[in-house]
Structures are given as C-alpha cells and as structure tokens.
Amino acid sequence: MNSASAVRPVPPKSGPGSVAVAVIEDADIPLWDLYELSIACAVFGRPQPELAESWYELRLCGSRPGAAPTRAGFGVSTPYGLDELARADTVIITSVPEASVTEGAELPGELIEALRAASAAGARMVSLCNGAFALAAAGILDGRRATAHWAHTAELARRYPGVRVDDSVLYVDDGDVLTSAGMSAGLDLCLHLVRRDLGAHVANQLARSMVVPAHRPGGQAQFIDRSVPTSDGDGLGPVLQWAREHLDEPLTVEDLARRAAMSPRTLFRRLQAATGSTPLQWLLHQRLARAQVLLETTDLPVERIGELSGLGTAANLRRHFTQHVGITPTDYRRAFPRTPAA
C-alpha cells in the first residue's frame, strides 16, 4: 500500500466540523448525477446521536441562494453562497455538467475561484465522480494522485497532464485532497471520511444503518475496512458471520468450508467471487477490522488485542497493522478518541 492511499486518521477537535457541498447551477445536470449529491447529504446531513455526540454541519452552496435547476425538472435548494466554501472544514464538489467533461466547456469562473479560496484557507478538498475536473481546473490536483469515473479518466489525464490519474481504484486519499471514482464509489469515499474523522466503529455502524457494506471489496490499492459481512445472497452470510464471531480462534479454509458444508475449493471460488478476496485475505481484513475497533473502544494492551483479533502476538499485530493501515496500533489509538462500542 502506498502512502497516497493510506488511511490517515485525523482526530476531530470539537466534532467533525462543517461540510460545504458546491452545487453547480446548471440545468444540464442529469438526474443520475444528483446521486453523488444525495450521497453527501445522506452521510453528512443527518445527525447521528446514537453514533457520535457531534455530527457534521452540512451546507449546500451555490452562486445564488435559492434553487439550482436540474434536467430532472426540480431544483436543489442552496441556502449558502459559494463564499461559504472558504469557511468550511471540508469542501465537496460532486459531478460537473457533462459538457464540461466531454466537450471541454468551461466551468463557472466563480466556482473555480471559490474552490481555490477554500483550498488556500486549509479546507479538506473532496471530489465525487467527475467533480475531479473542477478540482483539476482550479489547480488543486496538480502533482497529486487522483481518480474519477473510469469512462473519463483518460480525458482527465489528457486535459490536465499535471495530475497523476489512477483509474484502478475506488478512491484516492491524498491527505487533504481526496477524489473518488463514479457513482457508488462516492459513498465509499464518504464512509472513508467518516472513518478518518470518527473512527472505524462509527463508520461501520453508519454503513449498517444505510444497509450498505462499509467496504465494497476488490483488488484496490488502498485499505478500506472490511468488517461488515457480505449479503447472504450467495449463501455465505451465515458462515462469514460465524467466522467474525470466532476470529480469536485459529481458523482455516477447511474450518470455513466445513461450516459452510462445501468443499474448500468451492468455498474459495464462491468467496472470491462474492468479496474479491481469498478466504485467508478476507480473514486477515476481518482481524484488522476487529483490532481497529478494539483499539478505539478499549484500553486493552496491544498484546491482548492481538489475541482477541486472531493476529497472535503483538509483533504480528504491529506488522500487519502497519502494512495495511499505514500506521502502528499505538499511533492509531492516539489518533481517535475512545468511543464505547455498542
């Protein structure tokens, strides 16, 4: 795992802060591009008192207060102006009009200037889907690794050669600038932001309440928590849940296959098809997820957390944790305030 996509937890000060979403007022924005906007509203716009004492302050910002028109025939309310971006802790730009991507149409100058001002003020800059074109136009992605919808990453790289475009990942975390691929990858990135700000336990529980996995698995470069089991549409749900309840035991592929009443070869094939991981890889990520939660929610010593998570010795825990999460268990524990587990 390289540093550009490592999990970089940042402890909140008096809460996760404000999130300002830049809404482009353009009737050319189709209904499906509003999906990313609805993701941001769903994750950051509703208080979650059962998960955290303080939640995000969501602000929808446009060039004019009122309703931004859409091709779907309804308006999106934008109570705040673009000048609010520079006062936010996190700024999100969702999909831009199609003509700006496929035809090179210029984005509103006031939007570009507002994004630059927010970045200069120290805001965490985030793009969902083709919002990366707006960040690139503002010069915010220069010299950085970034991604966008796979159908348009080639155009992003062609138009902005100073951006190191990566079309193989769901999202890229470059510290204070984060970009996601298209559609539901925006949800992956938003949950990752919650994980960075409030910890793995809160992000996992939020994902459960939204009836989505905390991680959509695959051969991605970045580490994303895998603690929410896959659905049982493939028949694996019960055995995966059983495995998560016995992570402190020395589980093998044969143990899982026997529990699932199938051969090890069949289990291997079906688990890989369902999660994108081999059984041993899946177990490792479950154990790392358990270690994350224990580090956040208990005062147990690292040695005991290694035992309870099934990673064995403290040295083994440190090795795997540093390799996959990007920091040591001790540093991870310092980064997050202690939150009692449900």
mmCIF file of C-alpha atoms in Angstrom:
data_model
loop_
_atom_site.group_PDB
_atom_site.id
_atom_site.type_symbol
_atom_site.label_atom_id
_atom_site.label_comp_id
_atom_site.label_asym_id
_atom_site.label_seq_id
_atom_site.Cartn_x
_atom_site.Cartn_y
_atom_site.Cartn_z
ATOM 1 C CA MET A 1 0.000 0.000 0.000
ATOM 2 C CA ASN A 2 1.482 3.337 -0.966
ATOM 3 C CA SER A 3 1.326 6.481 1.100
ATOM 4 C CA ALA A 4 -1.028 8.297 -1.273
ATOM 5 C CA SER A 5 -3.820 5.888 -0.447
ATOM 6 C CA ALA A 6 -3.050 5.108 3.173
ATOM 7 C CA VAL A 7 -5.601 5.697 5.878
ATOM 8 C CA ARG A 8 -4.547 8.902 7.588
ATOM 9 C CA PRO A 9 -6.749 9.342 10.672
ATOM 10 C CA VAL A 10 -7.201 12.904 11.844
ATOM 11 C CA PRO A 11 -8.769 13.269 15.297
ATOM 12 C CA PRO A 12 -11.674 15.697 15.488
ATOM 13 C CA LYS A 13 -11.365 18.824 17.611
ATOM 14 C CA SER A 14 -14.878 19.557 18.873
ATOM 15 C CA GLY A 15 -16.586 17.364 16.303
ATOM 16 C CA PRO A 16 -16.019 16.517 12.658
ATOM 17 C CA GLY A 17 -16.719 20.085 11.546
ATOM 18 C CA SER A 18 -18.591 21.590 8.618
ATOM 19 C CA VAL A 19 -19.035 20.115 5.153
ATOM 20 C CA ALA A 20 -19.811 22.512 2.318
ATOM 21 C CA VAL A 21 -21.062 20.993 -0.939
ATOM 22 C CA ALA A 22 -20.621 23.087 -4.072
ATOM 23 C CA VAL A 23 -23.740 22.719 -6.207
ATOM 24 C CA ILE A 24 -23.320 23.766 -9.832
ATOM 25 C CA GLU A 25 -26.381 25.630 -11.032
ATOM 26 C CA ASP A 26 -26.787 24.158 -14.486
ATOM 27 C CA ALA A 27 -29.914 22.644 -15.984
ATOM 28 C CA ASP A 28 -27.681 20.262 -17.934
ATOM 29 C CA ILE A 29 -27.002 18.224 -14.791
ATOM 30 C CA PRO A 30 -28.928 14.953 -15.329
ATOM 31 C CA LEU A 31 -30.808 13.107 -12.633
ATOM 32 C CA TRP A 32 -28.186 10.374 -12.223
ATOM 33 C CA ASP A 33 -25.506 12.964 -11.479
ATOM 34 C CA LEU A 34 -27.578 14.059 -8.489
ATOM 35 C CA TYR A 35 -26.782 10.661 -6.989
ATOM 36 C CA GLU A 36 -23.436 11.903 -5.696
ATOM 37 C CA LEU A 37 -25.119 14.959 -4.175
ATOM 38 C CA SER A 38 -27.642 12.745 -2.415
ATOM 39 C CA ILE A 39 -24.787 10.592 -1.077
ATOM 40 C CA ALA A 40 -23.155 13.608 0.547
ATOM 41 C CA CYS A 41 -26.485 14.677 2.045
ATOM 42 C CA ALA A 42 -27.246 11.182 3.347
ATOM 43 C CA VAL A 43 -23.860 10.726 5.027
ATOM 44 C CA PHE A 44 -23.156 14.218 6.354
ATOM 45 C CA GLY A 45 -26.559 15.904 6.509
ATOM 46 C CA ARG A 46 -28.386 13.944 9.197
ATOM 47 C CA PRO A 47 -27.261 13.957 12.856
ATOM 48 C CA GLN A 48 -26.384 10.531 14.243
ATOM 49 C CA PRO A 49 -26.698 10.939 18.021
ATOM 50 C CA GLU A 50 -26.604 7.185 18.557
ATOM 51 C CA LEU A 51 -23.171 7.055 16.896
ATOM 52 C CA ALA A 52 -21.431 10.298 17.883
ATOM 53 C CA GLU A 53 -22.182 13.254 20.143
ATOM 54 C CA SER A 54 -21.295 15.737 17.404
ATOM 55 C CA TRP A 55 -22.013 15.248 13.714
ATOM 56 C CA TYR A 56 -21.185 17.237 10.614
ATOM 57 C CA GLU A 57 -22.733 20.595 9.703
ATOM 58 C CA LEU A 58 -23.843 20.261 6.067
ATOM 59 C CA ARG A 59 -24.132 23.357 3.876
ATOM 60 C CA LEU A 60 -25.290 23.313 0.245
ATOM 61 C CA CYS A 61 -23.664 26.190 -1.594
ATOM 62 C CA GLY A 62 -24.480 27.777 -4.950
ATOM 63 C CA SER A 63 -23.674 31.009 -6.778
ATOM 64 C CA ARG A 64 -27.117 32.317 -5.800
ATOM 65 C CA PRO A 65 -29.165 31.308 -2.747
ATOM 66 C CA GLY A 66 -32.304 29.559 -3.901
ATOM 67 C CA ALA A 67 -32.907 26.521 -6.063
ATOM 68 C CA ALA A 68 -30.415 25.186 -8.612
ATOM 69 C CA PRO A 69 -32.285 23.757 -11.646
ATOM 70 C CA THR A 70 -31.716 20.225 -12.911
ATOM 71 C CA ARG A 71 -32.632 18.286 -16.028
ATOM 72 C CA ALA A 72 -34.959 16.203 -13.858
ATOM 73 C CA GLY A 73 -37.309 19.168 -13.579
ATOM 74 C CA PHE A 74 -36.831 20.104 -9.941
ATOM 75 C CA GLY A 75 -34.487 22.404 -8.089
ATOM 76 C CA VAL A 76 -31.876 21.725 -5.436
ATOM 77 C CA SER A 77 -32.077 24.192 -2.555
ATOM 78 C CA THR A 78 -28.791 26.044 -1.968
ATOM 79 C CA PRO A 79 -29.179 28.263 1.120
ATOM 80 C CA TYR A 80 -25.488 29.297 1.098
ATOM 81 C CA GLY A 81 -23.325 31.149 -1.387
ATOM 82 C CA LEU A 82 -20.021 29.932 -2.790
ATOM 83 C CA ASP A 83 -18.151 32.196 -0.388
ATOM 84 C CA GLU A 84 -19.144 29.719 2.336
ATOM 85 C CA LEU A 85 -16.692 27.176 0.872
ATOM 86 C CA ALA A 86 -13.732 29.086 2.265
ATOM 87 C CA ARG A 87 -15.202 28.851 5.785
ATOM 88 C CA ALA A 88 -15.806 25.087 5.728
ATOM 89 C CA ASP A 89 -13.635 22.340 7.166
ATOM 90 C CA THR A 90 -14.389 20.019 4.243
ATOM 91 C CA VAL A 91 -15.456 21.031 0.727
ATOM 92 C CA ILE A 92 -17.120 18.542 -1.625
ATOM 93 C CA ILE A 93 -17.632 19.049 -5.335
ATOM 94 C CA THR A 94 -19.903 16.478 -6.967
ATOM 95 C CA SER A 95 -20.355 15.697 -10.662
ATOM 96 C CA VAL A 96 -19.963 18.593 -13.085
ATOM 97 C CA PRO A 97 -22.124 19.116 -16.210
ATOM 98 C CA GLU A 98 -21.483 16.543 -18.925
ATOM 99 C CA ALA A 99 -20.406 19.203 -21.417
ATOM 100 C CA SER A 100 -17.556 20.189 -19.097
ATOM 101 C CA VAL A 101 -16.225 16.632 -19.283
ATOM 102 C CA THR A 102 -16.887 15.522 -22.854
ATOM 103 C CA GLU A 103 -16.751 18.845 -24.724
ATOM 104 C CA GLY A 104 -14.347 20.865 -22.601
ATOM 105 C CA ALA A 105 -16.930 23.506 -21.704
ATOM 106 C CA GLU A 106 -15.574 25.886 -19.097
ATOM 107 C CA LEU A 107 -16.878 25.654 -15.569
ATOM 108 C CA PRO A 108 -18.162 28.842 -13.906
ATOM 109 C CA GLY A 109 -15.251 31.078 -13.023
ATOM 110 C CA GLU A 110 -16.740 31.983 -9.661
ATOM 111 C CA LEU A 111 -16.864 28.269 -8.755
ATOM 112 C CA ILE A 112 -13.193 27.762 -9.657
ATOM 113 C CA GLU A 113 -12.171 30.816 -7.641
ATOM 114 C CA ALA A 114 -14.253 29.659 -4.675
ATOM 115 C CA LEU A 115 -12.567 26.235 -4.758
ATOM 116 C CA ARG A 116 -9.143 27.879 -4.857
ATOM 117 C CA ALA A 117 -10.038 30.131 -1.939
ATOM 118 C CA ALA A 118 -11.260 27.159 0.109
ATOM 119 C CA SER A 119 -8.095 25.195 -0.595
ATOM 120 C CA ALA A 120 -5.936 28.183 0.326
ATOM 121 C CA ALA A 121 -7.906 28.544 3.557
ATOM 122 C CA GLY A 122 -6.968 24.992 4.531
ATOM 123 C CA ALA A 123 -10.191 23.130 3.760
ATOM 124 C CA ARG A 124 -10.064 19.421 3.031
ATOM 125 C CA MET A 125 -10.971 19.211 -0.669
ATOM 126 C CA VAL A 126 -13.060 16.284 -1.917
ATOM 127 C CA SER A 127 -14.469 15.399 -5.332
ATOM 128 C CA LEU A 128 -17.035 12.730 -6.128
ATOM 129 C CA CYS A 129 -17.092 11.192 -9.602
ATOM 130 C CA ASN A 130 -16.313 13.826 -12.262
ATOM 131 C CA GLY A 131 -16.078 16.605 -9.718
ATOM 132 C CA ALA A 132 -12.352 15.923 -10.116
ATOM 133 C CA PHE A 133 -12.494 18.021 -13.292
ATOM 134 C CA ALA A 134 -13.415 21.054 -11.174
ATOM 135 C CA LEU A 135 -10.572 20.456 -8.715
ATOM 136 C CA ALA A 136 -8.187 19.965 -11.625
ATOM 137 C CA ALA A 137 -9.365 23.173 -13.302
ATOM 138 C CA ALA A 138 -8.686 25.005 -10.037
ATOM 139 C CA GLY A 139 -5.131 23.607 -9.967
ATOM 140 C CA ILE A 140 -5.795 21.726 -6.733
ATOM 141 C CA LEU A 141 -4.864 18.336 -8.225
ATOM 142 C CA ASP A 142 -1.561 19.442 -9.759
ATOM 143 C CA GLY A 143 1.161 16.967 -8.818
ATOM 144 C CA ARG A 144 -1.294 14.777 -6.942
ATOM 145 C CA ARG A 145 -2.681 11.292 -7.478
ATOM 146 C CA ALA A 146 -6.410 11.374 -8.249
ATOM 147 C CA THR A 147 -9.229 9.415 -9.827
ATOM 148 C CA ALA A 148 -12.646 9.960 -11.423
ATOM 149 C CA HIS A 149 -15.261 7.911 -13.245
ATOM 150 C CA TRP A 150 -13.381 5.276 -15.250
ATOM 151 C CA ALA A 151 -15.034 6.382 -18.502
ATOM 152 C CA HIS A 152 -13.449 9.831 -18.211
ATOM 153 C CA THR A 153 -10.094 9.274 -16.508
ATOM 154 C CA ALA A 154 -8.308 9.280 -19.881
ATOM 155 C CA GLU A 155 -9.794 12.679 -20.683
ATOM 156 C CA LEU A 156 -8.856 13.958 -17.227
ATOM 157 C CA ALA A 157 -5.261 12.854 -17.778
ATOM 158 C CA ARG A 158 -5.160 14.352 -21.285
ATOM 159 C CA ARG A 159 -6.572 17.711 -20.282
ATOM 160 C CA TYR A 160 -4.611 18.041 -17.042
ATOM 161 C CA PRO A 161 -1.202 16.366 -17.530
ATOM 162 C CA GLY A 162 -0.030 17.603 -14.131
ATOM 163 C CA VAL A 163 -2.465 15.219 -12.419
ATOM 164 C CA ARG A 164 -1.358 11.634 -11.743
ATOM 165 C CA VAL A 165 -4.591 9.915 -12.731
ATOM 166 C CA ASP A 166 -5.250 6.417 -11.370
ATOM 167 C CA ASP A 167 -8.242 4.629 -12.891
ATOM 168 C CA SER A 168 -7.795 1.402 -10.916
ATOM 169 C CA VAL A 169 -9.111 2.489 -7.524
ATOM 170 C CA LEU A 170 -12.446 3.357 -5.943
ATOM 171 C CA TYR A 171 -10.969 6.465 -4.382
ATOM 172 C CA VAL A 172 -7.686 8.172 -3.611
ATOM 173 C CA ASP A 173 -6.848 9.644 -0.221
ATOM 174 C CA ASP A 174 -4.018 12.135 -0.606
ATOM 175 C CA GLY A 175 -4.373 13.603 2.863
ATOM 176 C CA ASP A 176 -6.077 16.971 2.388
ATOM 177 C CA VAL A 177 -7.318 16.204 -1.129
ATOM 178 C CA LEU A 178 -9.491 13.149 -1.840
ATOM 179 C CA THR A 179 -11.126 12.009 -5.077
ATOM 180 C CA SER A 180 -13.480 9.148 -5.908
ATOM 181 C CA ALA A 181 -14.470 7.140 -8.943
ATOM 182 C CA GLY A 182 -18.013 7.292 -10.269
ATOM 183 C CA MET A 183 -21.422 6.687 -8.768
ATOM 184 C CA SER A 184 -21.341 4.458 -5.653
ATOM 185 C CA ALA A 185 -17.599 4.936 -5.202
ATOM 186 C CA GLY A 186 -18.604 8.319 -3.827
ATOM 187 C CA LEU A 187 -20.303 6.511 -0.963
ATOM 188 C CA ASP A 188 -17.117 4.528 -0.345
ATOM 189 C CA LEU A 189 -15.187 7.777 -0.057
ATOM 190 C CA CYS A 190 -17.767 9.461 2.195
ATOM 191 C CA LEU A 191 -17.706 6.500 4.577
ATOM 192 C CA HIS A 192 -13.913 6.653 4.479
ATOM 193 C CA LEU A 193 -14.083 10.302 5.559
ATOM 194 C CA VAL A 194 -16.310 9.329 8.481
ATOM 195 C CA ARG A 195 -13.811 6.604 9.348
ATOM 196 C CA ARG A 196 -10.953 9.098 9.285
ATOM 197 C CA ASP A 197 -12.806 11.618 11.418
ATOM 198 C CA LEU A 198 -14.755 9.466 13.864
ATOM 199 C CA GLY A 199 -13.221 6.004 13.688
ATOM 200 C CA ALA A 200 -13.950 2.596 12.207
ATOM 201 C CA HIS A 201 -16.695 1.730 14.684
ATOM 202 C CA VAL A 202 -18.803 4.782 13.798
ATOM 203 C CA ALA A 203 -18.268 4.291 10.057
ATOM 204 C CA ASN A 204 -19.218 0.623 10.278
ATOM 205 C CA GLN A 205 -22.391 1.342 12.226
ATOM 206 C CA LEU A 206 -23.357 4.122 9.819
ATOM 207 C CA ALA A 207 -22.890 1.725 6.913
ATOM 208 C CA ARG A 208 -25.097 -0.818 8.645
ATOM 209 C CA SER A 209 -27.841 1.773 9.178
ATOM 210 C CA MET A 210 -27.663 2.649 5.471
ATOM 211 C CA VAL A 211 -27.819 -1.083 4.602
ATOM 212 C CA VAL A 212 -24.571 -0.901 2.632
ATOM 213 C CA PRO A 213 -21.202 -2.553 3.173
ATOM 214 C CA ALA A 214 -18.590 -0.448 4.925
ATOM 215 C CA HIS A 215 -16.375 -1.560 2.077
ATOM 216 C CA ARG A 216 -17.059 -2.710 -1.461
ATOM 217 C CA PRO A 217 -14.264 -5.254 -1.838
ATOM 218 C CA GLY A 218 -11.964 -5.628 -4.784
ATOM 219 C CA GLY A 219 -8.324 -5.502 -5.752
ATOM 220 C CA GLN A 220 -7.917 -1.899 -4.678
ATOM 221 C CA ALA A 221 -4.632 -0.334 -3.626
ATOM 222 C CA GLN A 222 -5.991 1.404 -0.566
ATOM 223 C CA PHE A 223 -7.044 -0.360 2.574
ATOM 224 C CA ILE A 224 -10.735 0.017 3.317
ATOM 225 C CA ASP A 225 -12.262 -1.558 6.380
ATOM 226 C CA ARG A 226 -13.980 -4.880 5.615
ATOM 227 C CA SER A 227 -15.784 -5.514 8.865
ATOM 228 C CA VAL A 228 -19.340 -5.584 7.506
ATOM 229 C CA PRO A 229 -20.098 -9.054 6.092
ATOM 230 C CA THR A 230 -21.363 -9.516 2.574
ATOM 231 C CA SER A 231 -25.013 -10.219 1.965
ATOM 232 C CA ASP A 232 -26.099 -13.818 2.168
ATOM 233 C CA GLY A 233 -27.462 -13.849 -1.373
ATOM 234 C CA ASP A 234 -24.501 -16.059 -2.214
ATOM 235 C CA GLY A 235 -25.170 -18.361 0.748
ATOM 236 C CA LEU A 236 -22.018 -17.254 2.544
ATOM 237 C CA GLY A 237 -23.585 -14.822 5.004
ATOM 238 C CA PRO A 238 -24.009 -17.259 7.914
ATOM 239 C CA VAL A 239 -20.518 -18.731 7.683
ATOM 240 C CA LEU A 240 -18.910 -15.308 7.370
ATOM 241 C CA GLN A 241 -20.831 -14.079 10.392
ATOM 242 C CA TRP A 242 -19.766 -17.188 12.307
ATOM 243 C CA ALA A 243 -16.144 -16.541 11.349
ATOM 244 C CA ARG A 244 -16.358 -12.952 12.580
ATOM 245 C CA GLU A 245 -17.584 -14.262 15.939
ATOM 246 C CA HIS A 246 -14.613 -16.659 16.222
ATOM 247 C CA LEU A 247 -11.734 -14.501 14.989
ATOM 248 C CA ASP A 248 -9.741 -15.243 18.137
ATOM 249 C CA GLU A 249 -9.537 -18.888 17.075
ATOM 250 C CA PRO A 250 -7.019 -20.336 14.573
ATOM 251 C CA LEU A 251 -9.482 -20.549 11.657
ATOM 252 C CA THR A 252 -8.515 -22.263 8.418
ATOM 253 C CA VAL A 253 -10.079 -22.524 4.983
ATOM 254 C CA GLU A 254 -11.060 -26.078 5.883
ATOM 255 C CA ASP A 255 -12.853 -24.814 9.013
ATOM 256 C CA LEU A 256 -14.895 -22.342 6.974
ATOM 257 C CA ALA A 257 -15.647 -24.899 4.266
ATOM 258 C CA ARG A 258 -16.798 -27.451 6.815
ATOM 259 C CA ARG A 259 -19.043 -24.855 8.448
ATOM 260 C CA ALA A 260 -20.488 -23.895 5.046
ATOM 261 C CA ALA A 261 -20.985 -27.567 4.088
ATOM 262 C CA MET A 262 -18.939 -27.237 0.919
ATOM 263 C CA SER A 263 -15.503 -28.232 -0.285
ATOM 264 C CA PRO A 264 -12.544 -25.901 0.328
ATOM 265 C CA ARG A 265 -12.247 -25.379 -3.436
ATOM 266 C CA THR A 266 -15.914 -24.366 -3.723
ATOM 267 C CA LEU A 267 -15.631 -22.038 -0.731
ATOM 268 C CA PHE A 268 -12.518 -20.449 -2.224
ATOM 269 C CA ARG A 269 -14.263 -19.849 -5.555
ATOM 270 C CA ARG A 270 -17.509 -18.506 -4.108
ATOM 271 C CA LEU A 271 -15.867 -16.282 -1.510
ATOM 272 C CA GLN A 272 -13.561 -14.774 -4.094
ATOM 273 C CA ALA A 273 -16.499 -14.151 -6.438
ATOM 274 C CA ALA A 274 -18.516 -12.537 -3.632
ATOM 275 C CA THR A 275 -15.817 -10.422 -1.969
ATOM 276 C CA GLY A 276 -12.891 -10.198 -4.382
ATOM 277 C CA SER A 277 -10.678 -11.779 -1.710
ATOM 278 C CA THR A 278 -9.328 -15.218 -0.966
ATOM 279 C CA PRO A 279 -10.506 -16.764 2.317
ATOM 280 C CA LEU A 280 -7.207 -16.020 4.049
ATOM 281 C CA GLN A 281 -7.197 -12.424 2.791
ATOM 282 C CA TRP A 282 -10.771 -11.998 3.976
ATOM 283 C CA LEU A 283 -9.891 -13.350 7.425
ATOM 284 C CA LEU A 284 -6.897 -11.020 7.685
ATOM 285 C CA HIS A 285 -9.019 -7.972 6.931
ATOM 286 C CA GLN A 286 -11.676 -9.065 9.411
ATOM 287 C CA ARG A 287 -8.994 -9.397 12.081
ATOM 288 C CA LEU A 288 -7.559 -5.992 11.264
ATOM 289 C CA ALA A 289 -11.071 -4.517 11.473
ATOM 290 C CA ARG A 290 -11.563 -6.160 14.881
ATOM 291 C CA ALA A 291 -8.216 -4.751 16.032
ATOM 292 C CA GLN A 292 -9.254 -1.265 14.884
ATOM 293 C CA VAL A 293 -12.455 -1.372 16.906
ATOM 294 C CA LEU A 294 -10.678 -2.734 19.997
ATOM 295 C CA LEU A 295 -8.023 -0.029 19.767
ATOM 296 C CA GLU A 296 -10.727 2.633 19.556
ATOM 297 C CA THR A 297 -13.100 1.317 22.192
ATOM 298 C CA THR A 298 -10.962 -0.351 24.875
ATOM 299 C CA ASP A 299 -7.840 0.223 26.950
ATOM 300 C CA LEU A 300 -6.648 -3.338 26.384
ATOM 301 C CA PRO A 301 -2.904 -3.736 25.810
ATOM 302 C CA VAL A 302 -1.730 -4.400 22.284
ATOM 303 C CA GLU A 303 -0.764 -7.958 23.239
ATOM 304 C CA ARG A 304 -4.346 -8.752 24.284
ATOM 305 C CA ILE A 305 -5.803 -7.096 21.181
ATOM 306 C CA GLY A 306 -3.544 -9.293 19.063
ATOM 307 C CA GLU A 307 -5.011 -12.354 20.778
ATOM 308 C CA LEU A 308 -8.647 -11.262 20.569
ATOM 309 C CA SER A 309 -8.383 -10.286 16.923
ATOM 310 C CA GLY A 310 -6.697 -13.555 15.997
ATOM 311 C CA LEU A 311 -3.494 -11.865 14.845
ATOM 312 C CA GLY A 312 -1.491 -13.545 17.577
ATOM 313 C CA THR A 313 1.475 -11.766 19.085
ATOM 314 C CA ALA A 314 1.846 -8.018 19.485
ATOM 315 C CA ALA A 315 4.672 -8.096 16.936
ATOM 316 C CA ASN A 316 2.440 -9.809 14.378
ATOM 317 C CA LEU A 317 -0.333 -7.313 15.020
ATOM 318 C CA ARG A 318 2.058 -4.385 14.555
ATOM 319 C CA ARG A 319 3.442 -5.842 11.329
ATOM 320 C CA HIS A 320 0.078 -6.418 9.666
ATOM 321 C CA PHE A 321 -1.459 -3.218 11.034
ATOM 322 C CA THR A 322 1.399 -1.041 9.805
ATOM 323 C CA GLN A 323 1.419 -2.750 6.411
ATOM 324 C CA HIS A 324 -2.317 -2.452 5.747
ATOM 325 C CA VAL A 325 -3.470 0.577 7.748
ATOM 326 C CA GLY A 326 -0.332 2.666 7.333
ATOM 327 C CA ILE A 327 0.428 3.429 10.998
ATOM 328 C CA THR A 328 1.238 1.465 14.132
ATOM 329 C CA PRO A 329 -1.526 0.292 16.501
ATOM 330 C CA THR A 330 -0.281 2.713 19.158
ATOM 331 C CA ASP A 331 -0.411 5.687 16.794
ATOM 332 C CA TYR A 332 -3.849 4.598 15.596
ATOM 333 C CA ARG A 333 -5.135 4.527 19.171
ATOM 334 C CA ARG A 334 -3.782 8.030 19.823
ATOM 335 C CA ALA A 335 -5.447 9.346 16.664
ATOM 336 C CA PHE A 336 -9.001 8.519 17.761
ATOM 337 C CA PRO A 337 -10.823 9.464 20.944
ATOM 338 C CA ARG A 338 -12.093 6.481 22.852
ATOM 339 C CA THR A 339 -15.712 5.686 21.903
ATOM 340 C CA PRO A 340 -17.529 2.891 23.756
ATOM 341 C CA ALA A 341 -18.543 0.075 21.405
ATOM 342 C CA ALA A 342 -22.183 -0.873 21.097
#
